[in-house]
Structure formats: structure tokens, C-alpha cells
């Protein structure tokens, strides 16, 4: 059973139109055929009754003078006068057959008197029976019976059915075409709205209004949508502003706290106290990195993120990042698989390191302890490719694009890992600003994060292309 | 068995209505039939200006069971709303002012005399072979065991009468 809600509005409109017209035309044709056939039957019955009357009148003397031959002669004439009459009979006042006629090749007539007990004409499926009294001097002296083969009626019926079916098909086609034409004024506009919504979701650009000049419900919907988008944009702007201010305001006291705690850490000798201070410092570092992330996002949003471009040795940077990450993890093993060269990259060293640290920290966070994280690099004519492979939970195919969005957290509720969901967003932004690419490949068991950076000699051409 | 019985039953039952006169049927039935025919003739004959008197008189010349049969009909039926009177021709003057003169086989008067006496306005009917040729308007004959009638158109028109087409189509026309 198809749910009506699952059918698209476009198809619903077409279905509605086509169904309505089929029903309406069906009823109209039905009534038309029924009245037509019944009026044909009425006319046929009337004409046959008249014929029976004529035969009756002509047979009065035959009955009175008991001359069945002359009555039979009259009936024989039916052969040419009314070929559709297959049986005819004249009975006398006692109801006995006085004269009869059967079309050649047919059995003799058996009067279905039970059919005509009280009526002058009766229709069966293929026949019409007519009975008409023969009256002389106000006395019924006999009856004329006729059996008419309704071949013409069958032909008429068939013809009408054919016409009705053809007309119905034509109506169907026309209503389909009309519906197709009309639906575009409804569903096309809705689909346009949906497309814009999808686009907004993808790009986060709320400021693009949908143009729809219609004054109907869809026009109203579009207007409401545009207003909503304006409001969302406004609140988004306020939120970004807030994040910017808040992260900035948080950073200052946090830096101060960190300084003091670091000093405490250096000064403290008591192992228990030193442990506590160490823990506090660890959490301060976490907090600091979160605030930094927030600040970065805020900068990205407001377009204030500036890159400090310089030439630097990428291989050295990778080694440094691995070393730094290795310190922070006790159990995981970070292995560099390639043979480091001395690749010089033009970019913001600090920001690229941020990306590397982020990806490595993710690899550690999302994979079980004591597993290996493998770092590999490759180079083609245009770009330097960095590959970070883990044996973690992997990324489902449908999430592989979304994980690079702001505040995106995995949909898998069984995974509880703290964070704002900003790391990959920032990574993507940094890599994009370097004219590189970042993506993930995952087969369910572990994932591989790639990012590329353009080689120095290709950078100038890429910049001009963009 | 049942159908066979029905067939015979139908045959026996239908015979009188077919006008078939088999050897077994007696004269009375023949007389009844002839009387009915005579009565039915009245429906197709137009007496025109000769339609006079308050009664419709049928004169029967000669002794015949037909008189009886006609009287039976006269008891229940009328001709043009007139009472039917059946009378035997005892004297030639009885033929005056009658509408139909039926000349039986037993009639003692010569035909020519009766025809002369009848004159215009009287429908003459006979039941002897050759009488129609000799001048009666209608004459009963038996053909193939069936009662039929001959019609002499000249006799009908010279009597100043008109016979309906429906009647004449059933008649054997003679000159």
C-alpha cells in the first residue's frame, strides 16, 4: 500500500487531476450510454409494438374466418419488412397458436408467456419480446407475439463503449497534460524553495532570498521563509559575535591562570601537590585549546583569520608534530612510514602544525589504546599529500562530508568524546586557505585523513586561478 | 410420453379452430362455423344507404341447423348496435326488408327467384357449389377439409354493398 503522503506533490496534483477527470468523464459517459441505450430500447420496443399492432389489425379477418394461411402470409412478410424479427406468432382468444413464423434456420417459436404476462414488451439479454392484443369490436380476439434479435443493440453498445473508452483515453491524456502544465506552477516553486534550503544548509549562506512573485500560498511560504532566513542570519551573526567576544574575554584570564599554575608547577616539590597542579595544568591546556578553537572559528567567520606565509620544511614539521603528539599519548604508537625528505612548503607553519596536531589528536582519540597511527606522505607534480591512518571507529559514508562542518558531532550516540566539533572545521578552513584539499576515506575499520598542500612552484598559478 | 400426449392433445384441441372439417365432425359444428362466418361478414360489409330499420334481420331460406346457430349468436351479439333477428323464410315476402339472405342447401325456392326477390341492399349467402357464379354474393365451399367462401364481386356491387378488403383477401373470387 502506497502512502499518499509519500507521493510527491507534483504526482499528487497529476493524480488528482487525472483521477477526477476520469471519474467525472466515467460518470458522464456512463449516464450518456445508459440513457442512450435505454432510449434506443424504448424506441425499438415502441416500433415493434406498432408493427405488432399493424400485424394484429391485418390478421383480424384471418382469425375471424379461421384462415391461418393468410395470417401466416402476413407473418412471412416480416422476412423482408423486419429481418431482425426471428420469431412471430399470432394466437387466438384461447391463447393457442393460430399462425407462426420463424426466420429460416431457426426452431419454431415458443412463446415465453411468463415473460409477457402483464407487459407489452420485455428485454432479455439479446432479445426483445413484444406482445400486442388483437382487438375487434372492443373484444380481444387474439395476440401477436414478436421475438426480436437485438444484434443492432449489441453493435450500438459496442460502438458506444469503444467511443467512451477512446474519449476517456483522450480525456486522460489531456488531463494529464494539463495537470503537468499546472503542477509546474506549484511544485516547481516548491522544489526551488527546497533547493535553496538545501543550498543554505550546505553553504550556511542565509542571506540569499528566494525570488517568488506569486501571491498564493507558496508565495506566502517563500516570503515567510525569506523572513525566517533573515532572522536566522541575524541571530547567527549575533552568535558569532558573542563567540568572538566570549572567547576573547576568556582567553585573557585563562592565559594569566596558566602562567601562575605553570609557575606553581615549577615551584612545587610535594609529590601529591605537584600531581594536583599537573592535573590542573592539563585541564587548563585543554580549556586553552578549546578557547583557541573558538577564537579561530570566530576569526574564520568574521574573515579575520590571517595567514603568516613563509617557507618552511614540511618534513621537519611533521616530525615535530608526531613527537609532540606522542608525548601526549601514553599508549598509542605514531609511526611515520615514508622516508622523510626536505620538502619546502610555502604557508603558515603554525597553522599547518595546528592541522597536523588536530588530525593526530583525532586519530588517537577515536582509536583504541595501543593501536598504531600511521603517517605517510606522497608527492605528485602539483601537490604534497599527507596521509594519517588510524584503526579507530571509522566514519560512516554519509558523515564523511559533514564532519568538516562547524559543531558537527558524530551521530553515533555510543561515542562520548568531549569537544565542540570545531577541529576539522578549522582544519578545512586552514587547508582551503592554502589552496589544498582535505578529505577522509573510511571503510568502517579505521579511517584515513588526507590533506594536500600545493607545491611551491604551483602555488602562484593556483592563486591566479582562484 | 408427456410431450406425445401434449401433441395429440393440442391436435385435437386445435382442430375446430383451424376450420378443419374432418369426417367425424357433425353437421352441427359445420353449422356453428358457418353461422360465425355469417356474423363476421357483417363486420366487413358496408350496407351504405340500405341500412334501414331498427333491427338487423337475417333471413334463412330452407331448413338448416344454421338457424339455430345464428339464434345462439343473436342472443349475445349485435350488429352495429342493432338487435339481430333470425327468421325463417316461410313465404317469399319474408325476404323483404332483410339485410342478409342465407340460402341453405335445403331451400325449395329456385335461386334465380330468390335473387330477384332479394334485390338491392340484401347480402345473399349460399352454400351450394356454383351458386356464387350464379349470382350470390358469398358462397360457402369446403376446400381441403376447410370451410372457405367464394365472393362474387359483381353480385356484391349490384346489390349496392361494399365488402372490406380484409374480407375479400380471404375469399375465393369468382365472376
Tab-separated table of N, CA and C in Angstrom, chain A residues 57-71 74 92-94 96-98 136-137, chain B residues 10 13-14 16-19 33 36-41 43-44 146-149 166-167 169-170:
chain	number	residue	atom	x	y	z
A	57	UNK	N	-53.982	-5.901	-36.670
A	57	UNK	CA	-55.119	-5.353	-37.407
A	57	UNK	C	-55.336	-6.108	-38.715
A	58	UNK	N	-54.228	-6.431	-39.387
A	58	UNK	CA	-54.343	-7.148	-40.653
A	58	UNK	C	-54.778	-8.593	-40.477
A	59	UNK	N	-54.642	-9.097	-39.260
A	59	UNK	CA	-54.970	-10.509	-39.058
A	59	UNK	C	-56.365	-10.716	-38.490
A	60	UNK	N	-57.070	-9.601	-38.212
A	60	UNK	CA	-58.402	-9.745	-37.589
A	60	UNK	C	-59.296	-10.662	-38.418
A	61	UNK	N	-59.377	-10.373	-39.705
A	61	UNK	CA	-60.287	-11.166	-40.537
A	61	UNK	C	-59.811	-12.607	-40.651
A	62	UNK	N	-58.455	-12.772	-40.678
A	62	UNK	CA	-57.922	-14.134	-40.754
A	62	UNK	C	-58.371	-14.954	-39.562
A	63	UNK	N	-58.377	-14.307	-38.380
A	63	UNK	CA	-58.803	-15.034	-37.180
A	63	UNK	C	-60.309	-15.278	-37.222
A	64	UNK	N	-61.031	-14.234	-37.615
A	64	UNK	CA	-62.490	-14.349	-37.630
A	64	UNK	C	-62.948	-15.434	-38.593
A	65	UNK	N	-62.275	-15.523	-39.744
A	65	UNK	CA	-62.675	-16.524	-40.731
A	65	UNK	C	-61.767	-17.738	-40.703
A	66	UNK	N	-61.023	-17.856	-39.597
A	66	UNK	CA	-60.205	-19.022	-39.324
A	66	UNK	C	-59.380	-19.437	-40.534
A	67	UNK	N	-58.616	-18.473	-41.012
A	67	UNK	CA	-57.795	-18.700	-42.194
A	67	UNK	C	-56.311	-18.517	-41.830
A	68	UNK	N	-55.719	-19.540	-41.230
A	68	UNK	CA	-54.335	-19.385	-40.775
A	68	UNK	C	-53.354	-19.121	-41.912
A	69	UNK	N	-53.674	-19.599	-43.131
A	69	UNK	CA	-52.739	-19.387	-44.244
A	69	UNK	C	-52.529	-17.897	-44.499
A	70	UNK	N	-53.644	-17.164	-44.512
A	70	UNK	CA	-53.490	-15.733	-44.788
A	70	UNK	C	-52.727	-15.034	-43.672
A	71	UNK	N	-52.969	-15.495	-42.426
A	71	UNK	CA	-52.223	-14.914	-41.306
A	71	UNK	C	-50.740	-15.249	-41.427
A	74	UNK	N	-49.085	-13.040	-43.882
A	74	UNK	CA	-48.758	-11.726	-43.306
A	74	UNK	C	-47.453	-11.811	-42.526
A	92	UNK	N	-54.981	-17.144	-30.954
A	92	UNK	CA	-56.401	-16.787	-30.912
A	92	UNK	C	-56.814	-16.434	-29.490
A	93	UNK	N	-58.110	-16.224	-29.302
A	93	UNK	CA	-58.549	-15.772	-27.982
A	93	UNK	C	-58.346	-16.826	-26.897
A	94	UNK	N	-58.119	-18.062	-27.306
A	94	UNK	CA	-57.872	-19.105	-26.312
A	94	UNK	C	-56.382	-19.184	-25.963
A	96	UNK	N	-54.097	-20.164	-28.120
A	96	UNK	CA	-53.402	-21.180	-28.898
A	96	UNK	C	-52.827	-20.551	-30.155
A	97	UNK	N	-51.708	-21.132	-30.599
A	97	UNK	CA	-51.041	-20.558	-31.767
A	97	UNK	C	-51.903	-20.766	-33.004
A	98	UNK	N	-52.170	-19.671	-33.683
A	98	UNK	CA	-53.024	-19.678	-34.859
A	98	UNK	C	-52.152	-19.657	-36.119
A	136	UNK	N	-60.996	-6.547	-31.774
A	136	UNK	CA	-62.039	-6.298	-32.756
A	136	UNK	C	-63.340	-6.069	-32.003
A	137	UNK	N	-64.018	-4.979	-32.301
A	137	UNK	CA	-65.262	-4.601	-31.610
A	137	UNK	C	-65.105	-4.650	-30.090
B	10	UNK	N	-53.026	-31.165	-28.246
B	10	UNK	CA	-53.032	-29.916	-28.994
B	10	UNK	C	-53.764	-30.095	-30.321
B	13	UNK	N	-57.402	-30.474	-29.769
B	13	UNK	CA	-57.929	-29.244	-29.233
B	13	UNK	C	-58.010	-28.151	-30.290
B	14	UNK	N	-57.007	-28.124	-31.151
B	14	UNK	CA	-56.909	-27.037	-32.124
B	14	UNK	C	-57.824	-27.227	-33.324
B	16	UNK	N	-61.007	-27.691	-34.196
B	16	UNK	CA	-62.173	-26.859	-34.506
B	16	UNK	C	-61.783	-25.441	-34.888
B	17	UNK	N	-60.702	-24.938	-34.305
B	17	UNK	CA	-60.321	-23.561	-34.582
B	17	UNK	C	-59.648	-23.416	-35.931
B	18	UNK	N	-59.098	-24.492	-36.435
B	18	UNK	CA	-58.444	-24.432	-37.727
B	18	UNK	C	-59.479	-24.424	-38.841
B	19	UNK	N	-60.694	-24.616	-38.509
B	19	UNK	CA	-61.725	-24.651	-39.537
B	19	UNK	C	-61.699	-25.982	-40.284
B	33	UNK	N	-69.979	-23.013	-37.371
B	33	UNK	CA	-68.904	-22.296	-38.048
B	33	UNK	C	-69.445	-21.352	-39.106
B	36	UNK	N	-71.019	-18.403	-37.522
B	36	UNK	CA	-69.998	-17.449	-37.071
B	36	UNK	C	-69.465	-16.643	-38.244
B	37	UNK	N	-69.247	-17.338	-39.387
B	37	UNK	CA	-68.762	-16.653	-40.582
B	37	UNK	C	-69.766	-15.594	-41.021
B	38	UNK	N	-71.034	-15.965	-41.008
B	38	UNK	CA	-72.072	-15.026	-41.447
B	38	UNK	C	-72.063	-13.788	-40.539
B	39	UNK	N	-71.960	-14.054	-39.258
B	39	UNK	CA	-71.917	-12.932	-38.324
B	39	UNK	C	-70.692	-12.055	-38.589
B	40	UNK	N	-69.532	-12.732	-38.833
B	40	UNK	CA	-68.303	-11.979	-39.091
B	40	UNK	C	-68.362	-11.189	-40.397
B	41	UNK	N	-69.125	-11.721	-41.412
B	41	UNK	CA	-69.284	-10.963	-42.668
B	41	UNK	C	-69.830	-9.575	-42.383
B	43	UNK	N	-69.298	-7.558	-40.245
B	43	UNK	CA	-68.307	-6.572	-39.809
B	43	UNK	C	-67.571	-5.935	-40.985
B	44	UNK	N	-67.592	-6.611	-42.122
B	44	UNK	CA	-66.813	-6.125	-43.267
B	44	UNK	C	-67.684	-5.611	-44.408
B	146	UNK	N	-61.554	-27.714	-45.250
B	146	UNK	CA	-61.701	-26.448	-44.539
B	146	UNK	C	-62.821	-25.632	-45.137
B	147	UNK	N	-63.448	-24.877	-44.252
B	147	UNK	CA	-64.539	-24.035	-44.732
B	147	UNK	C	-63.956	-22.748	-45.305
B	148	UNK	N	-64.293	-22.533	-46.588
B	148	UNK	CA	-63.849	-21.315	-47.253
B	148	UNK	C	-65.070	-20.646	-47.862
B	149	UNK	N	-64.859	-19.473	-48.426
B	149	UNK	CA	-66.013	-18.853	-49.077
B	149	UNK	C	-65.609	-18.179	-50.376
B	166	UNK	N	-60.127	-6.592	-46.213
B	166	UNK	CA	-59.703	-7.651	-45.296
B	166	UNK	C	-60.519	-8.918	-45.498
B	167	UNK	N	-61.775	-8.726	-45.858
B	167	UNK	CA	-62.656	-9.881	-46.089
B	167	UNK	C	-62.335	-10.509	-47.438
B	169	UNK	N	-59.696	-10.465	-49.177
B	169	UNK	CA	-58.390	-11.125	-49.349
B	169	UNK	C	-58.473	-12.594	-48.931
B	170	UNK	N	-59.475	-12.920	-48.118
B	170	UNK	CA	-59.632	-14.305	-47.667
B	170	UNK	C	-60.560	-15.100	-48.585
